């Protein structure tokens, strides 16, 4: 893993030093269990423990030995046993096999790494909740398919982000269930000379329960959901990051990634403020997806085990944790210092030309219009037509739209011309429809002149009634449209 | 999905017909909720329900309409609404959006498909338990790294298979937790005109609870674990299948896939009995892994939703269920009629030359030898040397081993010569070690002549004591070695 | 594959009927080769060919037989042989094995499917070239990181799309190299009784050359690049589709997906025009990525072959071709009828506040400023500061930006207030910098007041010279900035 | 990447130091190009080059700066520019953008890494060719579906391994085609102020040609095939490794991984020789598949680029190269020192009971039998029946096969009984069929007594003719069966 994305805690957990110390813990726990059941005297345990604690594992010696005998656990044992007097040696690793020593250590490394993830996750959730509360009444356009949809508050978007993250976190927590178990069951998992009580006691000391049904190793299907949920979490972060990138696009920005005072956005273009942190999240997700694939493939082995899984676990687990923790940290930083532009949020609502209430407007026409012979389908089509009309450009802009320059010089001219245009006027369907003078747009909607005339007549009738106008205008009030949102704040963040 | 791998039930669940019927159920439930809360009269519900039940959805009409308007849910609504009198039309799909209708249907399809998986899973578990009990005392060589390891019973191998499958099943069950929820929350998930009570009631009718935090759609992170656990199940099946393929290899077969009386194994070679069913399981796993990737990618969308996920879900979910169900069915068939060869299992034990007890033998030497100055390391190396000696070929075979033919004619001769050799003699370390005449194999083990002489002396001393010989021989008794296995049967299948 | 995404030609190629007919072709070719080398009389070939052509393969008979004997190629042979008199039977499938028959058929199916892809690809390329030429002088903002970057023409964006697609196509063509080969080499690939001349002749008839190094099957590594390049093509299409989605977002739209006159965008919100076709492309890419994974896994087999690959190839190859062809077809439709808004493209340039020339402006200051003691770094920072100043909102908007409403009622008010604001004034760095009255923005850029004062002095000096002003203004002319673009049109589409 | 799997050369190529040095090369090449075209004086180039060469890049300074400004290329430029007098500063990175500097460096890193792969590949191919020649006449059973198939030489298996590897290598070479190109085209790829001649010249100096159609970056589709072919190579290595694992399984071993004299196979079981190196290859393949996925996802970006791809490329490319190079190195070591057991290869042939010639025997019966009224189908079924009969165990073994022990004590007894059995007799279909006393096996093959009697009669007639017996026996001679194999040696390795 590139040092930029490394988390110090995760690195320590998966370090050789930590792993060997955890192996030593297993060995000591098993000797303690033997003592507990009278298979060795207490002195055996205390002597060994004392000697080992006074002689830290020599990693250099270990590595050289490992290279020679091609078996890391044996190299570890040799390194440890060499410090013991001969009479104590036979108590070490008695009856048990390499993966009896390694499995509790491996499970511990997973547990500890998940704890780091959880701690970073909490920070992100806190930031998001803070933002959700802060922007509880700051209104904005929701978007589906990238298009203006209905109104929502900015806080509500955080609520949906929180929801997805919480679900990823829930899945991660669920995925830990099987980390309560481990095994000290001998070479093929049926105990051999190991009294099952010994396993139980030793695992208890290490904080685990025995898992029936292991072979030489714990079945790797147990750990697959951990990778799946970590990957899911990173993909969710990427999804949130993508939303931020979308809202931060030049044009009408509703938010911006933090940009530091010394930061440079581009080596060529000094004005750039790029969304580099959120874009990186997509790269993180790509890696996480690849790592998940490797872990899923790791489920399979031959018979009572082969060692295909080992190199993958040395590499991919720490990398997946680094990627996850890094993503959480970056995202927390982004959310914490993100810039929000409520003025632009209002600008978008304004420029949506009242479409933010199109669903309600449609239901209004369907209800009010039915007595004048309007079908449900027609109610729908009237709003659609009004929306298209409201979005038609003014004639000058339409002229430019329909002029294709045939040289760069012509392009220069057209641009100069554009710069002199007066501002665009925004008309909303809120005003447009009560005027009852819709006209057909034969290229855009299959509605004939006659049909549109009929619609105008009905509209005239509907809006002749002042009460209807009043009702109609209420439909376009943000506070009306958002009246039910409070329940979401309450359910999701208790606000 | 190729028709060979299609499950009829899964196909029906994901059929267009079923989907549209489920959509209709949502629409009716929402109208029923409106009636419940006084927003429509009961007659509205009963009329609509009656008309719809009497007029099955016309799929042809629907498809043509969908092609025209490019929106399947609207096409469905138009198909349904056209049968209603105008005054009833406005009650249909009132306030709600397409995915309010679709989400409960989609969740139902997942639930129903998982029920098919569960039913097939149960059959496989039953078969495996039956086999585990049947072969509870049939001993065989366990293998790690493809090499002879220690003794186990054939039944115990089934236990480990059952364990992995059960874990996959547990994960599948866990993954269903979020299928209790769905949404009818409007276009962007903040209710708009929909009273939250209406959602609650309508979902209750459909068997769901409201999910806070949805946008236009339910977040796809909710469904990712379902795909991960289905994929995990198929990979576990492939892992079991691989074990069967390994045990069924020509040479010493310990089991065989069922082979029918009319079956042909090869178009060229009539004697072949190929493991085609179990091999297919690896193909199934390859597909499942690819499908998982697509579903994981499906987690991400833009803002309040875009529709990237839709085509994937139309294709990949049914395909993943077909693959899972097919794998379970094939595997149940294989386990049910598998041939087992206990004689060959014994042959393997015999040919292991006593190595099945090498761990115990090593502990014996470590314990008994320490008083004669043998280190733990030396105890290990003595067994290793004896194992290598026991596996040396006899001189005739060694001669052949070291003769490389230089033409096909020489190859013919060598083969003829081989055919005349007497049978190989099998010597076990059980006999070899007490003889105390080990010799050094300088090419194979770094133990000098002097060292080996010392070892022989110690061995002589140890085995001079009849009690030690007696203890030694007990180590090689299967019943001694398997004394703790019963606990696994009890814990895993209650036998 | 869901019928929505099925291509009729691909479906036919991978149909059972076509496969069996191709198998028959192999069998006939091998008999013809025997005749050619005098191993059978011509009458043998002509009789068999005549009988087979007069008796089409009975698929129902075949399927039933296959179910009974569990071997599809044997079932096919039995179906074919039953129509022959006994004396002809022995010439059929003589010496050869199932995959001798199947491999040339499989390669043919790949070749034919790629031909469909290529045909659809050409249509898309034609559309894109047409658009590139049409919009050769229509200027727009290029975007990096979603942010306004420099100027380009709309046509140039098509050029980059064309480039990526052409590369995908080139890779696909390269990937076909090994489809020139096939094998008829017997059960394990070393000919057995088959004279190598027979293989050569039979393959020649079928349009192939012999591949040395096959086992029972052709090694699957040969076909992996085909899947990789198809997947690459779909991901490229998705990348193009994403660009369209981005440009079609509500706000300032520069293009829109085609929207038909009868189309409906949403069941709830009638005004919606959603980018559903381009979004679907992302789903297609997700599937293609999953299919690639399965095909990559398919490379591995055991020894002289096992049949893990078969089910994957039945399912995934046609699905991958369907997905690719569908994506090409949809995209061609989108490009063909896409709406382009050159007025909005100019609007974006205008609203970029001159930043489209920031790189050139920076070089200008670096060059002109060095004599007044400006470092390269300072040249950079001046432009950065000017850009930030130009993007500051006016006081009214800033007021709104900094007001967080504390209730929905306040949100209503703020929105009403916003609607009354006069239009925003756009100031460009083109005017701003020569004015030489930049001011420090301590929160946004680490440049002190003193520093900015110094910069203003230098700017004053530079812009005191009319020649510099002239040069400066030229930098902001589109025709100046795009002067080198023509070379791209020429190299990429010869325009 | 874990240090166990790191290749020093790959590590160096992807080191920060090397990357920054390559960036410097691009910057210098561009200045040289400016000099070449008279846009700067020669002194500019020589001064800058001299200063930079005398002042190695200070990595610590760089890293701190990068952390501050969040832009590594700008940090690099600042580090370099600070050593220059002011008048030279403006010539550095003039007109160009970060990825103009970075892309040629990146392509160079890919090229250099592939060179390492190629060098290691050659070593492996050499080893394999050596082995192929050495075992050109050492006969063995080929296996399809894990089952004995026909005869081949051990050398021929190497030929098929070589073929797959060569194909992977060919694909890798093909994938390099686009590495001839790079870009120095400015911020969005349309040159801006950069004269296209400058790009051409600078790239020429760096060893590249200009790529039309780049945006800010080279399109990532160009590099996808490199990852696909590296991944393909690792999967092929895994496939070969799997073959070795299969042949090295305890039982009848035909080869063994090298095992060193100090090596330990297991911490518990001293006799173990595990296939740990070849098993690791499967882990490597799992990682490579995951890395490919990330690189495929990297193809997509937004518009003229976003930076999602960057972190993936920092991490995944070096990791993928490490995995590939490590796999090649391990495999070369394995092949180089692998142990081969020709005696066991003959044992397998012998124990196949003549089935190695079953295809030829079937054709013999079809041809000779047709005049006695035997159909092609019957020829097939006779061999099938004979094969099943030859594989029936003797009565003692059958007794044991059908006895299921009901306790561990009974298991002990059965094992003791088995150990006393005389050796199994091997009967071949070569002898069995001419005896013409086949009998029906109603449970195994659907052939009635009457039918079998008829078959025996025909067999009697056929084998009454001495010439037929002679012909028959020739079919079972290895030299006869392998007569066409030489052509493969010639075509594949020119032997």
mmCIF file with all atom_site columns, N, CA and C in Angstrom, chain B residues 220-242:
data_model
loop_
_atom_site.group_PDB
_atom_site.id
_atom_site.type_symbol
_atom_site.label_atom_id
_atom_site.label_alt_id
_atom_site.label_comp_id
_atom_site.label_asym_id
_atom_site.label_entity_id
_atom_site.label_seq_id
_atom_site.pdbx_PDB_ins_code
_atom_site.Cartn_x
_atom_site.Cartn_y
_atom_site.Cartn_z
_atom_site.occupancy
_atom_site.B_iso_or_equiv
_atom_site.pdbx_formal_charge
_atom_site.auth_seq_id
_atom_site.auth_comp_id
_atom_site.auth_asym_id
_atom_site.auth_atom_id
_atom_site.pdbx_PDB_model_num
ATOM 1  N N  . UNK B 1 220 ? -29.168 0.604   -2.382 1.00 0.00 ? 220 UNK B N  1
ATOM 2  C CA . UNK B 1 220 ? -28.798 -0.752  -2.851 1.00 0.00 ? 220 UNK B CA 1
ATOM 3  C C  . UNK B 1 220 ? -27.800 -1.452  -1.939 1.00 0.00 ? 220 UNK B C  1
ATOM 4  N N  . UNK B 1 221 ? -27.176 -0.697  -1.051 1.00 0.00 ? 221 UNK B N  1
ATOM 5  C CA . UNK B 1 221 ? -26.296 -1.350  -0.078 1.00 0.00 ? 221 UNK B CA 1
ATOM 6  C C  . UNK B 1 221 ? -27.075 -2.389  0.737  1.00 0.00 ? 221 UNK B C  1
ATOM 7  N N  . UNK B 1 222 ? -28.388 -2.171  0.859  1.00 0.00 ? 222 UNK B N  1
ATOM 8  C CA . UNK B 1 222 ? -29.207 -3.116  1.616  1.00 0.00 ? 222 UNK B CA 1
ATOM 9  C C  . UNK B 1 222 ? -29.174 -4.519  1.028  1.00 0.00 ? 222 UNK B C  1
ATOM 10 N N  . UNK B 1 223 ? -29.048 -4.608  -0.304 1.00 0.00 ? 223 UNK B N  1
ATOM 11 C CA . UNK B 1 223 ? -29.190 -5.916  -0.954 1.00 0.00 ? 223 UNK B CA 1
ATOM 12 C C  . UNK B 1 223 ? -27.853 -6.571  -1.267 1.00 0.00 ? 223 UNK B C  1
ATOM 13 N N  . UNK B 1 224 ? -26.779 -5.811  -1.140 1.00 0.00 ? 224 UNK B N  1
ATOM 14 C CA . UNK B 1 224 ? -25.472 -6.379  -1.475 1.00 0.00 ? 224 UNK B CA 1
ATOM 15 C C  . UNK B 1 224 ? -25.157 -7.655  -0.685 1.00 0.00 ? 224 UNK B C  1
ATOM 16 N N  . UNK B 1 225 ? -25.461 -7.700  0.617  1.00 0.00 ? 225 UNK B N  1
ATOM 17 C CA . UNK B 1 225 ? -25.102 -8.924  1.347  1.00 0.00 ? 225 UNK B CA 1
ATOM 18 C C  . UNK B 1 225 ? -25.847 -10.162 0.851  1.00 0.00 ? 225 UNK B C  1
ATOM 19 N N  . UNK B 1 226 ? -27.011 -9.962  0.255  1.00 0.00 ? 226 UNK B N  1
ATOM 20 C CA . UNK B 1 226 ? -27.724 -11.121 -0.286 1.00 0.00 ? 226 UNK B CA 1
ATOM 21 C C  . UNK B 1 226 ? -26.886 -11.739 -1.405 1.00 0.00 ? 226 UNK B C  1
ATOM 22 N N  . UNK B 1 227 ? -26.413 -10.899 -2.299 1.00 0.00 ? 227 UNK B N  1
ATOM 23 C CA . UNK B 1 227 ? -25.580 -11.413 -3.389 1.00 0.00 ? 227 UNK B CA 1
ATOM 24 C C  . UNK B 1 227 ? -24.294 -12.019 -2.852 1.00 0.00 ? 227 UNK B C  1
ATOM 25 N N  . UNK B 1 228 ? -23.693 -11.349 -1.860 1.00 0.00 ? 228 UNK B N  1
ATOM 26 C CA . UNK B 1 228 ? -22.441 -11.871 -1.306 1.00 0.00 ? 228 UNK B CA 1
ATOM 27 C C  . UNK B 1 228 ? -22.669 -13.246 -0.688 1.00 0.00 ? 228 UNK B C  1
ATOM 28 N N  . UNK B 1 229 ? -23.797 -13.421 -0.009 1.00 0.00 ? 229 UNK B N  1
ATOM 29 C CA . UNK B 1 229 ? -23.983 -14.713 0.647  1.00 0.00 ? 229 UNK B CA 1
ATOM 30 C C  . UNK B 1 229 ? -24.378 -15.797 -0.351 1.00 0.00 ? 229 UNK B C  1
ATOM 31 N N  . UNK B 1 230 ? -25.141 -15.425 -1.390 1.00 0.00 ? 230 UNK B N  1
ATOM 32 C CA . UNK B 1 230 ? -25.432 -16.423 -2.432 1.00 0.00 ? 230 UNK B CA 1
ATOM 33 C C  . UNK B 1 230 ? -24.130 -16.846 -3.107 1.00 0.00 ? 230 UNK B C  1
ATOM 34 N N  . UNK B 1 231 ? -23.325 -15.870 -3.444 1.00 0.00 ? 231 UNK B N  1
ATOM 35 C CA . UNK B 1 231 ? -22.044 -16.166 -4.071 1.00 0.00 ? 231 UNK B CA 1
ATOM 36 C C  . UNK B 1 231 ? -21.192 -17.038 -3.151 1.00 0.00 ? 231 UNK B C  1
ATOM 37 N N  . UNK B 1 232 ? -21.160 -16.680 -1.876 1.00 0.00 ? 232 UNK B N  1
ATOM 38 C CA . UNK B 1 232 ? -20.409 -17.486 -0.910 1.00 0.00 ? 232 UNK B CA 1
ATOM 39 C C  . UNK B 1 232 ? -20.904 -18.924 -0.894 1.00 0.00 ? 232 UNK B C  1
ATOM 40 N N  . UNK B 1 233 ? -22.210 -19.095 -0.958 1.00 0.00 ? 233 UNK B N  1
ATOM 41 C CA . UNK B 1 233 ? -22.771 -20.446 -0.945 1.00 0.00 ? 233 UNK B CA 1
ATOM 42 C C  . UNK B 1 233 ? -22.308 -21.240 -2.170 1.00 0.00 ? 233 UNK B C  1
ATOM 43 N N  . UNK B 1 234 ? -22.330 -20.601 -3.321 1.00 0.00 ? 234 UNK B N  1
ATOM 44 C CA . UNK B 1 234 ? -21.919 -21.308 -4.538 1.00 0.00 ? 234 UNK B CA 1
ATOM 45 C C  . UNK B 1 234 ? -20.421 -21.635 -4.476 1.00 0.00 ? 234 UNK B C  1
ATOM 46 N N  . UNK B 1 235 ? -19.628 -20.719 -3.950 1.00 0.00 ? 235 UNK B N  1
ATOM 47 C CA . UNK B 1 235 ? -18.194 -21.008 -3.849 1.00 0.00 ? 235 UNK B CA 1
ATOM 48 C C  . UNK B 1 235 ? -17.954 -22.152 -2.860 1.00 0.00 ? 235 UNK B C  1
ATOM 49 N N  . UNK B 1 236 ? -18.720 -22.190 -1.795 1.00 0.00 ? 236 UNK B N  1
ATOM 50 C CA . UNK B 1 236 ? -18.590 -23.308 -0.864 1.00 0.00 ? 236 UNK B CA 1
ATOM 51 C C  . UNK B 1 236 ? -18.963 -24.623 -1.557 1.00 0.00 ? 236 UNK B C  1
ATOM 52 N N  . UNK B 1 237 ? -20.035 -24.598 -2.319 1.00 0.00 ? 237 UNK B N  1
ATOM 53 C CA . UNK B 1 237 ? -20.410 -25.803 -3.067 1.00 0.00 ? 237 UNK B CA 1
ATOM 54 C C  . UNK B 1 237 ? -19.271 -26.211 -3.999 1.00 0.00 ? 237 UNK B C  1
ATOM 55 N N  . UNK B 1 238 ? -18.678 -25.232 -4.655 1.00 0.00 ? 238 UNK B N  1
ATOM 56 C CA . UNK B 1 238 ? -17.549 -25.549 -5.533 1.00 0.00 ? 238 UNK B CA 1
ATOM 57 C C  . UNK B 1 238 ? -16.396 -26.142 -4.733 1.00 0.00 ? 238 UNK B C  1
ATOM 58 N N  . UNK B 1 239 ? -16.197 -25.642 -3.526 1.00 0.00 ? 239 UNK B N  1
ATOM 59 C CA . UNK B 1 239 ? -15.105 -26.159 -2.705 1.00 0.00 ? 239 UNK B CA 1
ATOM 60 C C  . UNK B 1 239 ? -15.367 -27.627 -2.352 1.00 0.00 ? 239 UNK B C  1
ATOM 61 N N  . UNK B 1 240 ? -16.597 -27.935 -2.009 1.00 0.00 ? 240 UNK B N  1
ATOM 62 C CA . UNK B 1 240 ? -16.974 -29.327 -1.727 1.00 0.00 ? 240 UNK B CA 1
ATOM 63 C C  . UNK B 1 240 ? -16.811 -30.167 -2.986 1.00 0.00 ? 240 UNK B C  1
ATOM 64 N N  . UNK B 1 241 ? -17.282 -29.625 -4.098 1.00 0.00 ? 241 UNK B N  1
ATOM 65 C CA . UNK B 1 241 ? -17.197 -30.343 -5.370 1.00 0.00 ? 241 UNK B CA 1
ATOM 66 C C  . UNK B 1 241 ? -15.741 -30.644 -5.712 1.00 0.00 ? 241 UNK B C  1
ATOM 67 N N  . UNK B 1 242 ? -14.875 -29.677 -5.416 1.00 0.00 ? 242 UNK B N  1
ATOM 68 C CA . UNK B 1 242 ? -13.456 -29.891 -5.693 1.00 0.00 ? 242 UNK B CA 1
ATOM 69 C C  . UNK B 1 242 ? -12.910 -31.031 -4.859 1.00 0.00 ? 242 UNK B C  1
#
